[in-house]
Short mmCIF file of C-alpha atoms in Angstrom, two decimals:
data_model
loop_
_atom_site.label_atom_id
_atom_site.label_comp_id
_atom_site.label_asym_id
_atom_site.label_seq_id
_atom_site.Cartn_x
_atom_site.Cartn_y
_atom_site.Cartn_z
CA MET A 1 171.23 66.69 233.96
CA SER A 2 167.69 68.62 233.64
CA VAL A 3 166.71 70.31 230.56
CA GLN A 4 167.29 73.99 230.73
CA ALA A 5 164.06 75.51 229.28
CA PRO A 6 163.72 79.18 228.54
CA PRO A 7 161.29 81.43 230.75
CA SER A 8 157.68 80.64 230.13
CA THR A 9 157.17 84.31 228.58
CA ARG A 10 159.64 83.39 225.82
CA LYS A 11 158.56 79.78 224.88
CA TRP A 12 155.83 81.05 222.64
CA LEU A 13 158.40 83.09 220.72
CA ALA A 14 160.35 79.80 220.44
CA LEU A 15 157.30 78.04 219.12
CA ALA A 16 156.94 80.86 216.39
CA VAL A 17 160.54 79.89 215.41
CA ILE A 18 159.75 76.45 215.50
CA ALA A 19 156.65 76.84 213.44
CA ALA A 20 158.48 79.07 210.87
CA ALA A 21 161.09 76.22 210.48
CA GLN A 22 158.25 73.93 209.42
CA PHE A 23 156.61 76.30 207.43
CA MET A 24 160.01 76.86 205.64
CA VAL A 25 161.04 73.16 205.22
CA ILE A 26 157.60 72.50 203.61
CA MET A 27 157.43 75.73 201.78
CA ASP A 28 160.67 74.57 200.04
CA THR A 29 158.76 71.83 198.57
CA SER A 30 156.08 73.84 196.98
CA ILE A 31 157.74 77.47 196.20
CA ILE A 32 159.18 75.97 192.98
CA GLY A 33 155.68 74.90 191.72
CA ILE A 34 154.84 78.14 189.88
CA ALA A 35 158.51 78.64 188.66
CA LEU A 36 158.82 75.13 187.07
CA PRO A 37 157.55 76.26 183.62
CA LYS A 38 160.48 78.87 183.62
CA MET A 39 162.88 76.49 185.03
CA GLN A 40 162.05 74.02 182.44
CA THR A 41 162.65 76.35 179.66
CA GLU A 42 165.80 77.86 181.11
CA LEU A 43 167.75 74.80 182.57
CA GLY A 44 166.63 72.38 179.91
CA PHE A 45 164.39 69.78 182.01
CA SER A 46 162.39 67.33 179.85
CA PRO A 47 158.59 67.24 180.81
CA GLU A 48 159.21 63.64 182.38
CA ASN A 49 162.15 64.78 184.49
CA LEU A 50 160.81 68.14 185.74
CA SER A 51 159.35 66.59 188.82
CA TRP A 52 163.02 65.86 189.90
CA VAL A 53 163.05 69.61 191.01
CA PHE A 54 160.80 68.48 193.59
CA ASN A 55 161.93 64.93 194.23
CA ALA A 56 165.59 65.74 194.71
CA TYR A 57 164.39 67.84 197.92
CA VAL A 58 162.17 65.31 198.91
CA VAL A 59 164.21 62.23 198.63
CA ALA A 60 167.12 63.87 200.29
CA PHE A 61 164.81 65.11 203.04
CA GLY A 62 162.85 61.81 203.57
CA GLY A 63 165.89 59.81 203.33
CA LEU A 64 168.05 61.63 205.91
CA LEU A 65 165.28 62.42 208.44
CA LEU A 66 166.02 59.41 210.58
CA LEU A 67 169.61 60.43 210.59
CA GLY A 68 168.52 63.96 211.54
CA GLY A 69 166.41 62.35 214.37
CA ARG A 70 169.14 60.35 215.77
CA LEU A 71 171.58 63.16 215.65
CA SER A 72 168.87 65.17 217.45
CA ASP A 73 168.57 62.74 220.19
CA LEU A 74 172.37 62.27 220.52
CA LEU A 75 173.95 65.60 220.01
CA GLY A 76 170.99 67.90 221.33
CA ALA A 77 168.10 69.25 219.26
CA ARG A 78 169.31 72.88 219.47
CA ARG A 79 172.61 72.02 217.94
CA ILE A 80 171.17 69.94 214.98
CA PHE A 81 168.32 72.54 214.53
CA ALA A 82 171.04 75.34 213.97
CA ALA A 83 173.08 73.01 211.71
CA GLY A 84 169.97 72.43 209.56
CA TRP A 85 169.51 76.04 208.94
CA LEU A 86 173.10 76.49 207.86
CA VAL A 87 172.84 73.49 205.52
CA LEU A 88 169.58 74.81 204.03
CA LEU A 89 171.00 78.25 203.63
CA ALA A 90 174.04 76.81 201.57
CA GLY A 91 171.70 74.71 199.21
CA SER A 92 169.55 77.57 198.59
CA VAL A 93 172.47 79.78 197.33
CA ILE A 94 173.57 76.69 195.12
CA ALA A 95 169.96 76.18 193.68
CA GLY A 96 169.34 79.88 193.01
CA ALA A 97 172.69 80.33 191.24
CA ALA A 98 172.32 77.20 189.09
CA GLY A 99 172.91 77.32 185.24
CA ASN A 100 172.21 73.74 184.57
CA VAL A 101 170.05 70.58 185.58
CA GLY A 102 173.00 68.87 187.46
CA VAL A 103 173.89 71.98 189.68
CA GLU A 104 170.12 72.61 190.39
CA LEU A 105 169.15 69.31 191.55
CA ALA A 106 172.46 69.18 193.62
CA GLY A 107 171.45 72.33 195.35
CA ARG A 108 167.93 71.07 195.96
CA ALA A 109 169.21 67.82 197.61
CA ILE A 110 171.36 70.02 199.87
CA GLN A 111 168.40 71.83 200.74
CA GLY A 112 166.60 68.64 201.70
CA GLY A 113 169.39 67.47 203.72
CA GLY A 114 169.07 70.75 205.67
CA ALA A 115 165.37 70.32 206.14
CA ALA A 116 166.22 66.54 207.38
CA LEU A 117 168.10 68.23 210.20
CA ILE A 118 165.69 70.99 210.99
CA ALA A 119 162.25 69.04 210.90
CA PRO A 120 162.84 66.40 213.49
CA SER A 121 164.97 68.62 216.00
CA ALA A 122 162.11 71.24 215.58
CA LEU A 123 159.46 68.85 216.88
CA THR A 124 161.79 67.60 219.72
CA LEU A 125 162.39 71.17 220.74
CA LEU A 126 158.56 71.69 220.62
CA MET A 127 157.93 68.67 223.00
CA MET A 128 160.77 69.88 225.28
CA LEU A 129 158.92 73.26 225.66
CA PHE A 130 155.31 72.10 225.83
CA GLY A 131 155.26 68.37 226.70
CA GLY A 132 154.60 68.96 230.46
CA SER A 133 151.18 70.51 229.79
CA PRO A 134 148.63 68.33 227.68
CA GLN A 135 146.56 71.57 227.06
CA GLU A 136 149.54 73.76 225.81
CA LEU A 137 151.11 70.75 223.88
CA THR A 138 147.70 70.25 221.75
CA LYS A 139 147.70 74.07 221.16
CA ALA A 140 151.54 74.08 220.13
CA LEU A 141 151.01 71.09 217.94
CA ALA A 142 148.06 72.62 216.32
CA ILE A 143 150.03 75.78 215.23
CA TYR A 144 153.09 73.59 214.23
CA GLY A 145 150.76 71.42 212.34
CA ALA A 146 149.05 74.31 210.45
CA ALA A 147 152.43 75.53 209.35
CA ALA A 148 153.07 72.61 207.21
CA PRO A 149 150.16 72.88 204.76
CA ALA A 150 149.90 76.67 204.97
CA GLY A 151 153.82 76.53 204.13
CA GLY A 152 153.01 74.20 201.18
CA THR A 153 150.21 76.44 199.84
CA ALA A 154 151.68 79.71 200.76
CA GLY A 155 154.74 78.70 199.05
CA VAL A 156 152.77 78.56 195.76
CA PHE A 157 151.62 82.07 196.23
CA LEU A 158 155.06 83.42 197.08
CA GLY A 159 156.49 81.48 194.16
CA GLY A 160 154.00 83.16 191.89
CA VAL A 161 154.79 86.56 193.18
CA ILE A 162 158.43 86.06 193.01
CA THR A 163 158.38 84.29 189.41
CA GLU A 164 156.15 87.21 188.08
CA TYR A 165 158.01 90.17 189.55
CA LEU A 166 161.48 88.99 189.94
CA SER A 167 163.04 85.93 188.41
CA TRP A 168 162.92 81.98 189.43
CA PRO A 169 166.32 82.08 191.41
CA TRP A 170 164.71 83.94 194.00
CA VAL A 171 162.18 81.28 195.12
CA PHE A 172 165.60 79.97 196.54
CA TYR A 173 167.40 83.18 197.76
CA ILE A 174 164.30 84.03 199.82
CA ASN A 175 165.50 81.55 202.29
CA VAL A 176 168.77 83.15 203.07
CA PRO A 177 167.64 86.14 205.23
CA ILE A 178 165.10 83.87 206.84
CA ALA A 179 167.83 81.29 207.75
CA LEU A 180 169.96 84.08 209.14
CA LEU A 181 167.39 85.55 211.51
CA ALA A 182 166.67 81.88 212.80
CA LEU A 183 170.44 81.31 213.32
CA ILE A 184 170.32 84.50 215.53
CA ALA A 185 167.17 83.47 217.42
CA VAL A 186 168.25 79.91 218.17
CA PRO A 187 170.79 80.63 221.13
CA ALA A 188 168.29 83.08 222.81
CA LEU A 189 165.06 81.07 222.51
CA MET A 190 165.67 77.29 222.17
CA PRO A 191 166.01 75.00 225.29
CA SER A 192 169.34 72.93 225.52
CA ALA A 193 170.01 69.50 226.48
CA PRO A 194 173.22 67.57 227.18
CA ALA A 195 174.79 65.42 224.42
CA ARG A 196 174.40 61.69 225.00
CA SER A 197 176.87 58.89 224.13
CA GLY A 198 176.01 56.66 221.27
CA SER A 199 176.73 55.72 217.69
CA VAL A 200 175.33 56.81 214.37
CA ASP A 201 174.31 54.51 211.81
CA VAL A 202 175.50 56.23 208.66
CA PHE A 203 175.47 53.10 206.17
CA GLY A 204 171.78 52.54 207.30
CA ALA A 205 171.10 56.30 206.37
CA ILE A 206 172.80 55.91 202.90
CA ALA A 207 170.89 52.85 202.25
CA VAL A 208 167.51 54.18 202.86
CA THR A 209 168.14 57.28 201.08
CA ALA A 210 169.67 55.50 197.88
CA GLY A 211 166.76 53.08 198.30
CA LEU A 212 164.03 55.91 198.21
CA ALA A 213 165.81 57.69 195.28
CA ALA A 214 166.07 54.39 193.37
CA ALA A 215 162.34 53.75 193.90
CA VAL A 216 161.32 57.30 192.83
CA TYR A 217 163.64 57.17 189.74
CA GLY A 218 162.18 53.96 188.45
CA ILE A 219 158.68 55.10 188.86
CA VAL A 220 159.17 58.35 187.10
CA ARG A 221 161.08 56.77 184.03
CA ALA A 222 158.54 53.77 183.92
CA PRO A 223 156.35 55.65 181.37
CA GLU A 224 159.17 56.50 179.18
CA VAL A 225 160.98 53.22 179.05
CA GLY A 226 157.99 51.09 179.66
CA TRP A 227 156.64 49.43 182.92
CA GLY A 228 157.35 46.00 181.50
CA SER A 229 161.09 46.88 180.54
CA GLY A 230 164.11 45.22 182.18
CA GLN A 231 165.54 48.62 183.15
CA THR A 232 162.38 49.38 185.12
CA TRP A 233 162.29 46.18 187.12
CA ALA A 234 166.04 46.43 187.79
CA VAL A 235 165.86 49.96 189.17
CA LEU A 236 162.99 49.01 191.28
CA ALA A 237 164.66 45.58 192.35
CA VAL A 238 167.85 47.56 193.44
CA ALA A 239 165.53 49.93 195.59
CA ALA A 240 163.71 47.08 197.07
CA ALA A 241 167.14 45.44 198.07
CA LEU A 242 168.45 48.77 199.57
CA ILE A 243 165.36 49.34 201.74
CA ALA A 244 165.61 45.73 202.76
CA GLY A 245 169.04 46.02 203.60
CA PHE A 246 168.34 49.03 205.74
CA VAL A 247 165.74 46.93 207.68
CA VAL A 248 168.23 44.28 208.28
CA LEU A 249 170.86 46.57 209.45
CA GLN A 250 168.50 48.15 211.88
CA SER A 251 167.47 44.57 213.35
CA ARG A 252 171.24 43.81 213.75
CA ARG A 253 172.76 46.99 215.23
CA ARG A 254 173.09 47.59 218.75
CA GLU A 255 172.30 51.33 218.15
CA PRO A 256 170.18 51.43 215.11
CA LEU A 257 168.92 54.55 213.39
CA MET A 258 165.45 53.30 213.82
CA ARG A 259 164.68 50.75 216.49
CA LEU A 260 162.16 48.59 214.85
CA GLY A 261 160.55 47.98 218.13
CA ILE A 262 159.19 51.39 218.11
CA PHE A 263 156.52 50.30 215.80
CA ARG A 264 155.06 48.13 218.73
CA ALA A 265 153.90 51.35 220.51
CA PRO A 266 150.16 51.53 220.03
CA ASN A 267 148.78 53.37 216.93
CA LEU A 268 152.18 54.62 216.27
CA ALA A 269 152.58 52.47 213.11
CA ALA A 270 149.10 53.37 211.92
CA ALA A 271 149.56 56.98 212.54
CA ASN A 272 152.51 56.97 210.23
CA VAL A 273 150.82 55.05 207.50
CA ALA A 274 148.10 57.90 207.64
CA GLN A 275 150.88 60.53 207.20
CA LEU A 276 152.43 58.73 204.31
CA LEU A 277 149.13 58.37 202.34
CA LEU A 278 148.10 61.73 203.20
CA GLY A 279 151.42 63.04 201.63
CA ALA A 280 150.88 60.58 198.68
CA ALA A 281 147.48 62.13 198.06
CA TRP A 282 148.00 66.00 198.89
CA VAL A 283 151.34 66.81 197.13
CA PRO A 284 150.41 65.54 193.73
CA MET A 285 147.23 67.64 194.06
CA TRP A 286 149.00 70.86 194.44
CA PHE A 287 151.88 69.85 191.86
CA PHE A 288 149.42 69.09 189.02
CA LEU A 289 147.09 71.89 190.02
CA ASN A 290 149.69 74.64 189.43
CA LEU A 291 150.36 73.00 186.11
CA TYR A 292 146.58 72.93 185.14
CA LEU A 293 146.16 76.68 186.31
CA GLN A 294 149.30 77.67 184.04
CA GLN A 295 149.34 75.35 181.18
CA VAL A 296 145.54 74.76 180.52
CA LEU A 297 143.86 77.85 182.13
CA GLY A 298 146.59 80.10 180.95
CA TYR A 299 147.10 81.85 184.15
CA SER A 300 150.35 83.69 184.81
CA ALA A 301 152.62 82.96 187.83
CA PHE A 302 150.97 85.67 190.31
CA PRO A 303 147.39 84.87 189.64
CA SER A 304 148.23 81.07 189.66
CA GLY A 305 149.62 81.46 193.26
CA ALA A 306 146.68 83.65 194.28
CA ALA A 307 144.21 81.28 193.33
CA LEU A 308 145.32 78.84 195.97
CA LEU A 309 144.97 81.56 198.76
CA PRO A 310 141.60 80.52 199.65
CA MET A 311 142.84 76.82 200.22
CA THR A 312 145.42 78.12 202.59
CA THR A 313 143.26 80.25 204.62
CA LEU A 314 141.01 77.35 205.10
CA ILE A 315 143.81 74.99 206.06
CA MET A 316 145.19 77.36 208.73
CA LEU A 317 141.69 78.04 210.19
CA GLY A 318 140.80 74.23 210.21
CA MET A 319 143.90 73.32 211.76
CA VAL A 320 144.26 75.86 214.53
CA VAL A 321 140.61 76.28 215.40
CA LEU A 322 138.57 73.37 214.32
CA ALA A 323 140.93 70.35 214.62
CA PRO A 324 141.99 70.47 218.14
CA ARG A 325 138.39 70.98 219.28
CA ALA A 326 137.23 68.24 217.19
CA MET A 327 140.03 65.96 218.51
CA GLN A 328 139.14 66.45 222.02
CA ARG A 329 135.42 65.58 221.29
CA PHE A 330 135.77 62.71 218.88
CA GLY A 331 139.34 61.14 219.23
CA ALA A 332 142.11 60.77 216.76
CA LYS A 333 140.97 57.90 214.91
CA PRO A 334 137.48 59.26 213.48
CA MET A 335 139.29 62.58 212.63
CA ILE A 336 141.97 60.95 210.50
CA VAL A 337 139.43 58.60 208.66
CA THR A 338 137.20 61.48 208.17
CA GLY A 339 139.78 63.82 206.91
CA LEU A 340 141.23 61.19 204.34
CA VAL A 341 137.53 60.53 202.99
CA VAL A 342 136.96 64.25 202.63
CA LEU A 343 140.34 64.72 200.94
CA GLY A 344 139.57 61.84 198.54
CA LEU A 345 136.28 63.41 197.83
CA GLY A 346 137.71 66.89 196.80
CA LEU A 347 140.16 65.25 194.78
CA GLY A 348 137.34 63.22 192.92
CA ILE A 349 135.84 66.55 192.26
CA MET A 350 138.95 68.00 191.04
CA SER A 351 139.37 65.21 188.46
CA LEU A 352 136.28 66.66 186.61
CA ILE A 353 138.44 69.56 185.28
CA ARG A 354 137.81 70.64 181.67
CA PRO A 355 140.13 72.06 178.95
CA THR A 356 137.74 75.05 178.80
CA GLY A 357 137.27 75.16 182.53
CA ASN A 358 137.49 78.33 184.96
CA PHE A 359 138.78 78.85 188.41
CA TRP A 360 135.25 79.16 190.23
CA VAL A 361 133.84 76.13 188.70
CA ASP A 362 136.86 73.66 188.38
CA VAL A 363 139.39 74.63 191.04
CA LEU A 364 137.78 76.38 194.00
CA PRO A 365 135.01 74.12 195.30
CA ALA A 366 137.38 71.08 194.78
CA SER A 367 140.31 72.72 196.39
CA LEU A 368 138.30 73.79 199.47
CA VAL A 369 136.85 70.41 200.12
CA ALA A 370 140.47 68.83 199.68
CA ALA A 371 141.71 71.57 202.18
CA GLY A 372 139.06 70.56 204.68
CA GLY A 373 139.98 67.12 204.51
CA MET A 374 143.56 67.70 205.19
CA SER A 375 142.97 69.99 208.05
CA LEU A 376 140.98 67.33 209.96
CA ALA A 377 143.53 64.56 209.29
CA PHE A 378 146.97 66.10 209.58
CA ILE A 379 146.91 67.24 213.24
CA PRO A 380 145.59 64.12 214.67
CA SER A 381 147.77 61.72 212.91
CA LEU A 382 150.89 63.93 213.56
CA GLY A 383 150.02 64.23 217.37
CA THR A 384 149.30 60.50 217.54
CA ALA A 385 152.62 59.47 215.81
CA ILE A 386 154.81 61.47 218.20
CA SER A 387 152.97 61.04 221.44
CA ALA A 388 152.96 57.24 221.06
CA ALA A 389 157.00 56.98 221.44
CA ARG A 390 158.89 57.04 224.64
CA PRO A 391 160.07 60.37 225.66
CA GLU A 392 163.92 59.43 225.17
CA GLU A 393 162.98 58.62 221.46
CA GLY A 394 161.27 61.80 220.70
CA GLY A 395 163.73 62.69 218.00
CA LEU A 396 163.21 59.27 216.38
CA ALA A 397 159.48 59.53 216.50
CA SER A 398 159.59 63.05 215.10
CA GLY A 399 161.98 61.99 212.31
CA LEU A 400 159.78 58.97 211.66
CA VAL A 401 156.60 60.91 211.06
CA ASN A 402 158.38 63.34 208.89
CA VAL A 403 159.78 60.39 207.00
CA SER A 404 156.56 58.90 206.46
CA TYR A 405 154.91 62.20 205.04
CA GLN A 406 157.97 63.04 202.84
CA VAL A 407 158.26 59.37 201.45
CA GLY A 408 154.51 59.37 200.62
CA SER A 409 154.97 62.82 199.00
CA ALA A 410 157.88 61.59 196.83
CA VAL A 411 156.45 58.20 195.94
CA GLY A 412 152.97 59.54 195.41
CA LEU A 413 154.14 62.34 193.24
CA ALA A 414 156.38 59.82 191.23
CA ALA A 415 153.59 57.38 190.84
CA MET A 416 150.89 60.33 189.74
CA THR A 417 153.40 61.65 187.35
CA ALA A 418 153.60 58.22 185.68
CA VAL A 419 149.65 58.17 185.62
CA ALA A 420 149.45 61.80 184.14
CA THR A 421 152.23 61.02 181.51
CA ALA A 422 150.34 57.75 180.34
CA PHE A 423 147.29 59.80 179.99
CA GLY A 424 148.92 62.76 177.87
CA ALA A 425 150.31 65.19 180.40
CA ASP A 426 153.56 65.22 178.27
CA LYS A 427 151.57 66.68 175.32
CA LEU A 428 152.45 70.45 175.74
CA GLY A 429 150.20 72.59 174.02
CA ASN A 430 147.44 70.09 173.58
CA LEU A 431 145.03 71.21 176.09
CA PRO A 432 142.65 68.23 175.82
CA GLU A 433 145.50 65.84 176.46
CA LEU A 434 147.15 67.84 179.06
CA THR A 435 143.83 67.97 180.77
CA ASP A 436 143.11 64.27 180.66
CA GLY A 437 146.71 63.59 182.12
CA TYR A 438 146.05 66.07 185.03
CA SER A 439 142.46 64.64 185.58
CA ALA A 440 143.96 60.96 185.76
CA ALA A 441 146.48 62.10 188.39
CA PHE A 442 143.71 63.77 190.63
CA LEU A 443 141.63 60.62 190.35
CA GLY A 444 144.70 58.40 191.27
CA ALA A 445 145.43 60.64 194.33
CA ALA A 446 141.76 60.45 195.39
CA VAL A 447 142.07 56.56 195.33
CA VAL A 448 145.31 56.98 197.38
CA ALA A 449 143.26 59.21 199.95
CA LEU A 450 140.40 56.78 200.19
CA ALA A 451 142.71 53.67 200.49
CA GLY A 452 144.43 55.65 203.35
CA ALA A 453 141.19 56.25 205.23
CA GLY A 454 140.58 52.43 205.08
CA VAL A 455 144.04 51.31 205.99
CA THR A 456 144.01 53.68 208.92
CA ALA A 457 140.66 52.47 210.34
CA LEU A 458 141.73 48.86 210.08
CA THR A 459 145.17 49.44 211.49
CA MET A 460 144.05 51.66 214.32
CA CYS A 461 141.28 49.13 215.36
CA ALA A 462 144.07 46.43 215.37
CA SER A 463 146.25 48.58 217.78
CA GLU A 464 143.42 49.18 220.27
#
């Protein structure tokens, strides 16, 4: 049976919904940034555990993305896309109504599960709509790609507005009307495809999600209990065993969640490595930049969010206007490597922040350089990762590249949280020590970005 695509006059409206979905699932990782100090006070989070408001979402998101991609391939992308919005809606209501740490983290994890269904099915729908025209596909990927970092940074601004003028629960309740509108639009705009027979590796999904959660937990807890403690290494050993078990399961199952042979596709592994390290460098930057603006420079919620609008604007312009043209002229590899180098440079400049600094000197220049690097690297690595797979594995490739970015985000933030804590980021009220901690996190993220540039260059050369 052939795919039933909507009329061409409506497919760009479908793209708007798909881009809005990407905007939303990434915004939900960042919109809590400005609200973190108030959530910490009202719900009782410790400084070391505050990052779990972010990580509970990202671990569920990253760990279940492969399952979401597999379900999208088997049951149809449109069905899974709609189901994801329902789950995201439910998680948002729970997170907003939470009165304690446990309920809050449960709501965030449910939100992440919904995002894990939305993200791979959204990319599959995009490929169904625009895969027949390389020129249209490049433009569609540019719009879709711009929605991710724009959602991340715009979420900070919206979080500032909501936290300043309403209250922190509304950073979650804002999802409810958007989810309802998306559910109304799905039947009218999205293409459908028949379901296919096949099995779903539930145990594999549980293993990889639990392994990722254990790894993040071990890294976040290490500064508190000690890197040399038996507890730290026991948790990390469990994480390694679960992830190894997942790989073994995939190699033995006839219908695995992730066909290991997919990595033999030229440049697919390299592009996923680039996405992983891009997330590991970018997400810690905005997390600690929010804290620096509020806890060191003394910005309230709204000005703190507004301070990142120039970065949002540059990312959107770079991804929609500059990146597609530069990619056609120079190719994917030079763009990815250059983007990661520029991102590393911006983070290195940001590490020079001062306790007595100001936005114009300490934040704006560095954030614009970092945004320029992100806009150069994101679209080429995303497009390469998706186009390298076979058409029938579009959901798997979409899930895999999203997994790479989210796993990088979670592990990168956990590692930089450990670095920041070791250098004084847990000393609330002590501005010099707080600044030292945040500076160390920025410098660590810069090292990750530059390492990403080197690894990407080597792996892409090996794939050619």
